[in-house]
Coordinates of C-alpha atoms in Angstrom, one line a residue:
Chain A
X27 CA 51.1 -34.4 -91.4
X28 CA 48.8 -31.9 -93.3
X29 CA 47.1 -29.4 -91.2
X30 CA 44.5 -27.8 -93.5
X31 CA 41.7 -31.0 -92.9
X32 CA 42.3 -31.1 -88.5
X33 CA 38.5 -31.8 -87.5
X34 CA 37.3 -29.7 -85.0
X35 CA 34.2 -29.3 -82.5
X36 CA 31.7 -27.4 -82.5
X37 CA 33.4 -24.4 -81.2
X38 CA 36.4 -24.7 -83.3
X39 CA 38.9 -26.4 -80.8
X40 CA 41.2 -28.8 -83.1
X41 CA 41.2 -32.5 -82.1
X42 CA 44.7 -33.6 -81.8
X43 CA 45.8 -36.4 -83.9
X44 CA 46.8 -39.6 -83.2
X45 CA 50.2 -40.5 -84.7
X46 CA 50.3 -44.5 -84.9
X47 CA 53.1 -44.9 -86.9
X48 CA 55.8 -42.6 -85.7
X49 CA 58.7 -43.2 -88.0
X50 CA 56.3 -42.3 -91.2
X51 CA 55.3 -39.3 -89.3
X52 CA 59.0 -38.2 -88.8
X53 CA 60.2 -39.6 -92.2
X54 CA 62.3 -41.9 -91.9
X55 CA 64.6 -43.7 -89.8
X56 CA 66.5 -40.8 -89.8
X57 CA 64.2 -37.4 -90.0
X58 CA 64.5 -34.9 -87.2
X59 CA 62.3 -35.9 -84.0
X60 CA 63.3 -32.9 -82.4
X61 CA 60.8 -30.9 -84.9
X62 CA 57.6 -32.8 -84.1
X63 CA 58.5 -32.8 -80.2
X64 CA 58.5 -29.0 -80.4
X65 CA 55.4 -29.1 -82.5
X66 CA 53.6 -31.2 -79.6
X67 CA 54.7 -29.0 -76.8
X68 CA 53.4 -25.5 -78.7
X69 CA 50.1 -27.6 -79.3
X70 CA 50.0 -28.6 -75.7
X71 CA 50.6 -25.2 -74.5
X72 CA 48.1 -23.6 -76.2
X73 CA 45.1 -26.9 -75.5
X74 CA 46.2 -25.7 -71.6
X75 CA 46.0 -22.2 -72.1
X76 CA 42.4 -22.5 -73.4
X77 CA 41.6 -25.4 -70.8
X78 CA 42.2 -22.4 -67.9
X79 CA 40.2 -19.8 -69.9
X80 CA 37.5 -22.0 -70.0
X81 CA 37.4 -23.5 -66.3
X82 CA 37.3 -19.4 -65.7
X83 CA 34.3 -18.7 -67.6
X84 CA 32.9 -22.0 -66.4
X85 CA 33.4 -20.8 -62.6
X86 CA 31.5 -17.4 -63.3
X87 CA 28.6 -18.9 -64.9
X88 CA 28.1 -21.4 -62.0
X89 CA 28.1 -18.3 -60.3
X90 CA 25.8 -16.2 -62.0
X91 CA 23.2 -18.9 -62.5
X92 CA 21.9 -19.5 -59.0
X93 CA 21.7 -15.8 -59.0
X94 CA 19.4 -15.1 -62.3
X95 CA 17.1 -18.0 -61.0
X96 CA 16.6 -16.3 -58.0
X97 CA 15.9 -13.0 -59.2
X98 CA 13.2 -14.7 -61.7
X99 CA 11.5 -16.3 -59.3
X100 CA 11.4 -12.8 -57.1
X101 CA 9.9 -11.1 -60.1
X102 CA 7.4 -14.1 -60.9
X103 CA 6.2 -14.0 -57.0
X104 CA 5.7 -10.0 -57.3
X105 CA 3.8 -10.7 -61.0
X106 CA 1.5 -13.2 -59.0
X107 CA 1.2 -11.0 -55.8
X108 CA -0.5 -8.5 -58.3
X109 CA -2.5 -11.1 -60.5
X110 CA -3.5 -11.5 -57.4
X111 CA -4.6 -8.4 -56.0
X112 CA -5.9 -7.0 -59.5
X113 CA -8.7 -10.2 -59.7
X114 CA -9.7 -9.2 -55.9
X115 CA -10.5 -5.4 -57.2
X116 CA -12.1 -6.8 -60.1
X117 CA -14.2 -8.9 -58.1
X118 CA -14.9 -6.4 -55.9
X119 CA -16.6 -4.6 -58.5
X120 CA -19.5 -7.3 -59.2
X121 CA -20.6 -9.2 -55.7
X122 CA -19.5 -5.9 -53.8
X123 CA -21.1 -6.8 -50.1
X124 CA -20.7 -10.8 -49.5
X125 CA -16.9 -11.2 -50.3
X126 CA -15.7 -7.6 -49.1
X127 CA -14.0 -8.7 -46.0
X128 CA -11.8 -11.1 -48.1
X129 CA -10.7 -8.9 -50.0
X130 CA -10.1 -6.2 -47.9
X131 CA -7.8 -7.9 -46.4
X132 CA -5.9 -9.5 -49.5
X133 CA -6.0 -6.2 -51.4
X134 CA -5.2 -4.1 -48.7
X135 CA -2.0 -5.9 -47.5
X136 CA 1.4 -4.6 -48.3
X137 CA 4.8 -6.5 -48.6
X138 CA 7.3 -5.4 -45.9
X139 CA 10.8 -7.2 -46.1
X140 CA 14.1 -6.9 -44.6
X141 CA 16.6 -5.8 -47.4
X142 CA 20.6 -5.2 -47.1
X143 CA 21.4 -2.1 -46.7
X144 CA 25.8 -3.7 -45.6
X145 CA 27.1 -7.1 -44.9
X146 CA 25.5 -7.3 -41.8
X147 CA 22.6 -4.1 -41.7
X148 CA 19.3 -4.7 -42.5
X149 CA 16.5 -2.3 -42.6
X150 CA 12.7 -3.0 -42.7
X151 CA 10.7 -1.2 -45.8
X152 CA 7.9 -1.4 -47.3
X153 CA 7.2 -2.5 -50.6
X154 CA 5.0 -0.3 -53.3
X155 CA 2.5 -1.6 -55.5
X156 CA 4.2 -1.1 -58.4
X157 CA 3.6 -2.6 -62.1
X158 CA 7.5 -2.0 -62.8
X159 CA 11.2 -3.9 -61.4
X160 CA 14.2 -2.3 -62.0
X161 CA 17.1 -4.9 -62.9
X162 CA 20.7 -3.9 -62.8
X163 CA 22.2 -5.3 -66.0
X164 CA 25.8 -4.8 -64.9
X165 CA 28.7 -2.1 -66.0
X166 CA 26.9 0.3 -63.9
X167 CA 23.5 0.0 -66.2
X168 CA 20.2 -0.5 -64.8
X169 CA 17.2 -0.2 -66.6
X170 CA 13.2 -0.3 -65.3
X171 CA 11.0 -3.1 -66.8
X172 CA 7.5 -3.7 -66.3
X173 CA 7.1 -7.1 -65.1
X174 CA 6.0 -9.4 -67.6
X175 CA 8.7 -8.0 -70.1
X176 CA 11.1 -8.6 -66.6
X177 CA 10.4 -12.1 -66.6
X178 CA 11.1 -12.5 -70.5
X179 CA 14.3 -11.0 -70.4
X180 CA 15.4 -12.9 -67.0
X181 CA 14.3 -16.3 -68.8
X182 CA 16.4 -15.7 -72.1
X183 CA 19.4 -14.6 -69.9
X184 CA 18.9 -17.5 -67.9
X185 CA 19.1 -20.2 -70.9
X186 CA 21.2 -18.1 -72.7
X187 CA 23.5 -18.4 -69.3
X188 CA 22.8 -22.3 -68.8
X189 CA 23.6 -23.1 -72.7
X190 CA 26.8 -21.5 -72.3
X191 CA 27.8 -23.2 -69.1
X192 CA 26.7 -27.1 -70.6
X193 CA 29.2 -25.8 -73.9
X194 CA 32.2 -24.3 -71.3
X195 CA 32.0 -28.2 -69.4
X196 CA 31.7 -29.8 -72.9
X197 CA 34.8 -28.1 -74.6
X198 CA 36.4 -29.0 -71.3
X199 CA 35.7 -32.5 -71.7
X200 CA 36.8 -32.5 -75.3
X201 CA 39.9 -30.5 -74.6
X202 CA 40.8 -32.9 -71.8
X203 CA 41.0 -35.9 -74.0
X204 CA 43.4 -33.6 -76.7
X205 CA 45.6 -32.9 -74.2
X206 CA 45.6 -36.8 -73.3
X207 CA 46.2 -37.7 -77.0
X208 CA 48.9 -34.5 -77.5
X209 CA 50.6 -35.8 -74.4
X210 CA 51.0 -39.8 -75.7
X211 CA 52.4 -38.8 -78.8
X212 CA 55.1 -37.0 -77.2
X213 CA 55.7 -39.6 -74.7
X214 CA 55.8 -41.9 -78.1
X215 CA 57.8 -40.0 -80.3
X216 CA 60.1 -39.3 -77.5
X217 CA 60.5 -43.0 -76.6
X218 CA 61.2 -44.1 -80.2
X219 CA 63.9 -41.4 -80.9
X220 CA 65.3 -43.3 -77.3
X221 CA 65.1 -46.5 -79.7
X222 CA 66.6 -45.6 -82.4
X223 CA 69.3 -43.8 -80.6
X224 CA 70.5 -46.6 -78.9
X225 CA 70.2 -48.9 -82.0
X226 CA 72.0 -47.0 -83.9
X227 CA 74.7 -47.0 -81.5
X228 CA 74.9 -50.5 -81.2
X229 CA 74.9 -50.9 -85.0
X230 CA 77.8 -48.4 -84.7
X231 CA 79.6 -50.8 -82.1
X232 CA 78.7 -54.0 -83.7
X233 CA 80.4 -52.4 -87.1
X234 CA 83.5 -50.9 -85.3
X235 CA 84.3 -54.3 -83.3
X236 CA 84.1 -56.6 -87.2
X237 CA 85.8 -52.9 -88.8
X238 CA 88.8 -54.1 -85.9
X239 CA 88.6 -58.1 -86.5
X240 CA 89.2 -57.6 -90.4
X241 CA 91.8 -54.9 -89.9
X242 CA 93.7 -57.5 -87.3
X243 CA 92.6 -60.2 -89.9
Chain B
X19 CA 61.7 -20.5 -27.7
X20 CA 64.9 -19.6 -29.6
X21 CA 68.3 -19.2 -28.3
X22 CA 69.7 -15.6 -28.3
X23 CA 72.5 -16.0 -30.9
X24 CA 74.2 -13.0 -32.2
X25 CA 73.3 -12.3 -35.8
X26 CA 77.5 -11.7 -36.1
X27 CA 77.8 -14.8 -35.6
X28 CA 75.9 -16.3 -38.7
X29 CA 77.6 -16.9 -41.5
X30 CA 76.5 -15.3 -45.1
X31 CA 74.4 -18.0 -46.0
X32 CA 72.7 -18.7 -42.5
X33 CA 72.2 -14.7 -42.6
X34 CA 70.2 -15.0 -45.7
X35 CA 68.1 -17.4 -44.6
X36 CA 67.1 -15.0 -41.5
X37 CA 66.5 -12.7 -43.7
X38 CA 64.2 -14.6 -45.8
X39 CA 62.2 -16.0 -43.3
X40 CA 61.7 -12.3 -41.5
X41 CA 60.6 -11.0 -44.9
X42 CA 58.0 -13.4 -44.8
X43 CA 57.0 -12.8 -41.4
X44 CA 56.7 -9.0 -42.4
X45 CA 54.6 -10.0 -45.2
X46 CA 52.4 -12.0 -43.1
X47 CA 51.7 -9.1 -40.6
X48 CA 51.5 -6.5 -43.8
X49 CA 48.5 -8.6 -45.2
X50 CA 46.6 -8.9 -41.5
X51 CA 47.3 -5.4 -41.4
X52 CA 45.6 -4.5 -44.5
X53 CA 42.6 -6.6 -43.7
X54 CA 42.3 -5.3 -40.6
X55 CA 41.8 -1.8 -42.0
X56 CA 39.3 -3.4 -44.7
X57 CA 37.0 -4.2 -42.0
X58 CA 37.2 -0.9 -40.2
X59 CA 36.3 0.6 -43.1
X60 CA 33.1 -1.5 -43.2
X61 CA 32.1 -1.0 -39.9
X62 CA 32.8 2.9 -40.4
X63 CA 30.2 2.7 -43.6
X64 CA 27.8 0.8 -41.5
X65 CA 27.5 3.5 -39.0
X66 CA 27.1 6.0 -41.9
X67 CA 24.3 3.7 -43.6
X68 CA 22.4 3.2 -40.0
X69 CA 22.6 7.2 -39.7
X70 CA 20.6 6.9 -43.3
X71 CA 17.8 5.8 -42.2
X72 CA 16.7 8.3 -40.0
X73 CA 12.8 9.3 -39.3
X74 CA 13.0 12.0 -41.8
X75 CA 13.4 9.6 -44.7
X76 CA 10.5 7.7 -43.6
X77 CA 7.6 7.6 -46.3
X78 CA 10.2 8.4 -48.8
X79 CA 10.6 6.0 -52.0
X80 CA 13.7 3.9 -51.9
X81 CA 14.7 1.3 -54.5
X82 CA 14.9 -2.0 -51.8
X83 CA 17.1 -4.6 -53.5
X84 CA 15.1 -7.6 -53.9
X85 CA 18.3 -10.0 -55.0
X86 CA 21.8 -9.1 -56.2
X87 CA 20.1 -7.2 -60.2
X88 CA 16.7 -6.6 -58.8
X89 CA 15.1 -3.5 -57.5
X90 CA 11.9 -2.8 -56.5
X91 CA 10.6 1.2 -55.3
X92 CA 9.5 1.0 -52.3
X93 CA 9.4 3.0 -48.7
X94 CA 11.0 3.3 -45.5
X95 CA 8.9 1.4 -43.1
X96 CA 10.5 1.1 -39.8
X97 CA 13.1 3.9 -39.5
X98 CA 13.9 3.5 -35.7
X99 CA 14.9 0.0 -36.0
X100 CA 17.7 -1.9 -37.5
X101 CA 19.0 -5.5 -37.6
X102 CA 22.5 -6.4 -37.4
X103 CA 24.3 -9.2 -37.9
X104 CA 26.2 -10.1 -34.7
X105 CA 27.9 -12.8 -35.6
X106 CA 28.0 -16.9 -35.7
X107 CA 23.8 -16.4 -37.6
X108 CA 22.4 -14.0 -34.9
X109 CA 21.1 -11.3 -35.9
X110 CA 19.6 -8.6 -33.7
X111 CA 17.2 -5.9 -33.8
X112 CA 17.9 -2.9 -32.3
X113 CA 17.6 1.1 -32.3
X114 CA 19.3 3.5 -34.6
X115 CA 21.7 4.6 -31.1
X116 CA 22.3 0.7 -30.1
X117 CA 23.4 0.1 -33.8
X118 CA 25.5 3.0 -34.1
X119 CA 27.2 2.2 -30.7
X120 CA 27.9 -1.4 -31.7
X121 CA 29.6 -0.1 -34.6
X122 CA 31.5 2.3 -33.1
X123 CA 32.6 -0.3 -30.2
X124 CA 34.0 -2.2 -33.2
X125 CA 35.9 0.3 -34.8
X126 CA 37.7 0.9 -31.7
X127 CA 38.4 -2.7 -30.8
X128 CA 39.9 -2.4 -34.4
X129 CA 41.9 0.7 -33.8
X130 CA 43.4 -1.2 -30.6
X131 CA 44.6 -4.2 -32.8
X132 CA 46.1 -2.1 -35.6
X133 CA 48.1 -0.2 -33.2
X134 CA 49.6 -3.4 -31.5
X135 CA 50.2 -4.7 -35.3
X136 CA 52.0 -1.8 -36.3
X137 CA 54.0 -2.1 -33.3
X138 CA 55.0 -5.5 -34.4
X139 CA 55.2 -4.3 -38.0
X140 CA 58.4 -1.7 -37.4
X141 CA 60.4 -4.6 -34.6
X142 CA 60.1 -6.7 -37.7
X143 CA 61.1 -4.3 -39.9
X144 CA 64.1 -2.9 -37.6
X145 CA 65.4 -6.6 -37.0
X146 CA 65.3 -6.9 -41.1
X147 CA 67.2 -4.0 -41.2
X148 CA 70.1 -5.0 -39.4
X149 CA 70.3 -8.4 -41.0
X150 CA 71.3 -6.5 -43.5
X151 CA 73.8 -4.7 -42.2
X152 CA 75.0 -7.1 -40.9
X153 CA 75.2 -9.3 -44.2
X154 CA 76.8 -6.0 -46.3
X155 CA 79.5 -5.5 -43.6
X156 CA 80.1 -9.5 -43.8
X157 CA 80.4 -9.2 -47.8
X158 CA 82.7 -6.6 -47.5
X159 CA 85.1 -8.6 -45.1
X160 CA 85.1 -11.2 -47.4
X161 CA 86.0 -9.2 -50.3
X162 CA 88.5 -7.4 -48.7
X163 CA 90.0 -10.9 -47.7
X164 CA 89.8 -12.4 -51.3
X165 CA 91.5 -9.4 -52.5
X166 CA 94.1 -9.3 -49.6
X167 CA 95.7 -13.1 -51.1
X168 CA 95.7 -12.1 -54.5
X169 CA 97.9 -8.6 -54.1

C-alpha cells in the first residue's frame, strides 16, 4: 500500500494501482474496507477533476491551431508576394527595355482585399507594400514584426501549440484507463466486503443453531 | 388550449407546480430578451463602423486584419462602398446610405420585437405574482386550521 514508489507519466499523473488481492490490501479478514473505499473515491475525484481540465485545454488548442496555421500561411504569401516583386526591380535594373512590360505589370500591382470591419461589414482596402506584419499576441499586446522574423515566431507557436495538444489527448488517454482501474477496485473491494459480510453472518447462524442443539442436548 | 381554472382552486402543491413552470417560462422570455438586445447592439455598431469609412479617410493608413492576430498597414481603397452580409451566404455590395439604411431597418424591426416581449415579460410576471398570493393566503388557512384543533 506504499505511496512513495506510484509510477507516473510523463507529466506526473499517478497510474492507479491494481489491487489483485484484496484481503492483503485491507489486512486481513477483518481490516476496515471502509478506509480503502474512501481512499478510491478521493483518488477518482481528483483523476476526473484533472480529466475536465484537460478536455478544456484540449478544446482551446483545437481551436487555436487552425487559426495560427492560417495566419502563417498569410504572412508566408505576403513574404513571397515581395520575393516576388523585389527580383522584378532587380531585374529591372540589368535587361531594362525587353522585359519592362512584365514587370510593370507584376511590380506595379497592389493587393486589395475585403477585410472585416463587423460580423457581417466588409470594406475594400488596399494593401501597402510593407516589409513589416503586425501580430496581436493576445492580453491586449500586439507587437510589429518584419516578416521573416513573423514567420519564425508563427512556426514555434505553432509546434509549440500542436505539441501541447498531442500531450493534452495523451494524458487523456492515460487518465482514462486510471479512472477504469480506480473504478474496478472499488467495484472489487466493494463486492468482497459484500462477501465476507454475508459469510460471516452465516458462520454466525451456523454457530448459534449447534450453540442451541448442545444447550437442548 | 387550457381550461380557465381558478388558481383558488389549486391546491398547495398543484400551486407550486404553476409557479414553477411560469418561472421557467419567464426565464425563457428573459434570455430572448437579452439576446435580442445583443443584436441590436450589433446592428447599432455596424451603422457606426459604416459611418467610419467615409471619403475623408480615404488614402489614410489603416491596419486591415489579415486573420484573427494578423495586421497588415494598409489604406482605404473604396470608401463609397460596403458589403454586408444579408443573410443565408449573400453578401451585397452597396453604398455608405443603402448600408446605413439596412441597418437602421434592422434596429427597428428589433425595437418592435422587444416591445411585444416585454409586453409578455410583465403578463408573466403579474400571473407569477398572484400565484403567490394566492399560495401565502392558502398557507395561512392551513395554519390557522392546524392551530384551530390543537387549542
Amino acid at each position: 500500500m506504499s505511496t512513495t514508489t506510484e509510477e507516473r507519466n510523463p507529466r506526473g499523473i499517478p497510474k492507479a494501482p491494481f489491487i489483485a488481492d484484496i484481503e492483503d490490501h485491507i489486512g486481513g479478514p477483518d481490516g476496515d474496507a471502509d478506509g480503502p473505499l474512501k481512499r478510491f473515491q478521493d483518488a477518482l475525484a481528483k483523476y476526473r477533476f484533472m480529466e475536465s481540465n484537460l478536455s478544456q485545454r484540449r478544446a482551446g488548442l483545437e481551436d487555436k491551431i487552425p487559426d495560427i496555421r492560417k495566419t502563417l500561411m498569410m504572412v508566408e504569401y505576403l513574404h513571397e508576394r515581395r520575393e516576388g516583386k523585389s527580383k522584378a526591380t532587380q531585374d529591372d535594373d540589368l535587361d531594362a527595355e525587353d522585359e519592362d512590360d512584365l514587370e510593370e505589370g507584376s511590380s506595379q500591382k497592389p493587393l486589395t482585399t475585403t477585410f472585416e470591419l463587423n460580423d457581417t461589414l466588409y470594406a475594400e482596402a488596399e494593401l501597402e507594400d510593407t516589409d513589416t506584419v503586425y501580430l496581436w499576441l493576445g492580453a491586449n499586446v500586439m507587437l510589429s514584426y518584419k516578416i521573416p522574423e513573423a514567420v519564425t515566431l508563427l512556426k514555434t507557436k505553432l509546434e509549440a501549440a500542436e505539441l501541447n495538444l498531442q500531450n493534452t489527448i495523451e494524458d487523456l488517454d492515460y487518465l482514462r484507463e486510471q479512472i477504469t482501474v480506480m473504478e474496478v477496485n472499488t467495484a472489487r473491494v466493494y463486492n468482497w466486503d459484500v462477501k465476507r459480510r454475508r459469510e460471516k453472518r452465516l458462520r454466525e447462524q451456523a454457530s448459534g443453531s449447534a450453540l442451541a442443539k448442545t444447550a437442548e442436548g | 388550449m387550457a381550461q380557465q381554472v381558478n388558481i383558488t382552486d389549486l391546491d398547495l402543491p398543484q400551486l407550486a407546480d404553476v409557479r414553477r413552470q411560469l418561472e421557467e417560462e419567464l426565464n425563457h422570455l428573459t434570455n430572448s430578451f437579452t439576446q435580442l438586445k445583443q443584436a441590436q447592439t450589433k446592428f447599432k455598431n455596424c451603422i457606426e463602423n459604416v459611418g467610419e469609412i467615409k471619403p475623408a479617410n480615404k488614402g489614410k493608413t489603416i491596419l486591415v486584419p489579415l486573420t484573427n492576430s494578423l495586421y497588415v498597414p494598409g489604406k482605404l481603397s473604396d470608401p463609397e462602398h460596403v458589403i454586408v452580409d444579408v443573410g443565408t451566404g449573400y453578401f451585397v455590395q452597396k453604398t455608405r446610405p443603402q448600408a446605413v439604411k439596412h441597418y437602421t431597418a434592422k434596429v427597428q424591426y428589433i425595437q418592435g420585437n422587444l416591445e411585444t416581449l416585454q409586453e409578455t415579460i410583465s403578463k408573466k410576471q403579474d400571473n407569477v405574482n398572484s400565484v403567490i398570493n394566492v399560495m401565502q393566503a392558502k398557507l395561512q388557512q392551513q395554519q390557522q386550521q392546524q392551530q384551530a384543533p390543537a387549542s
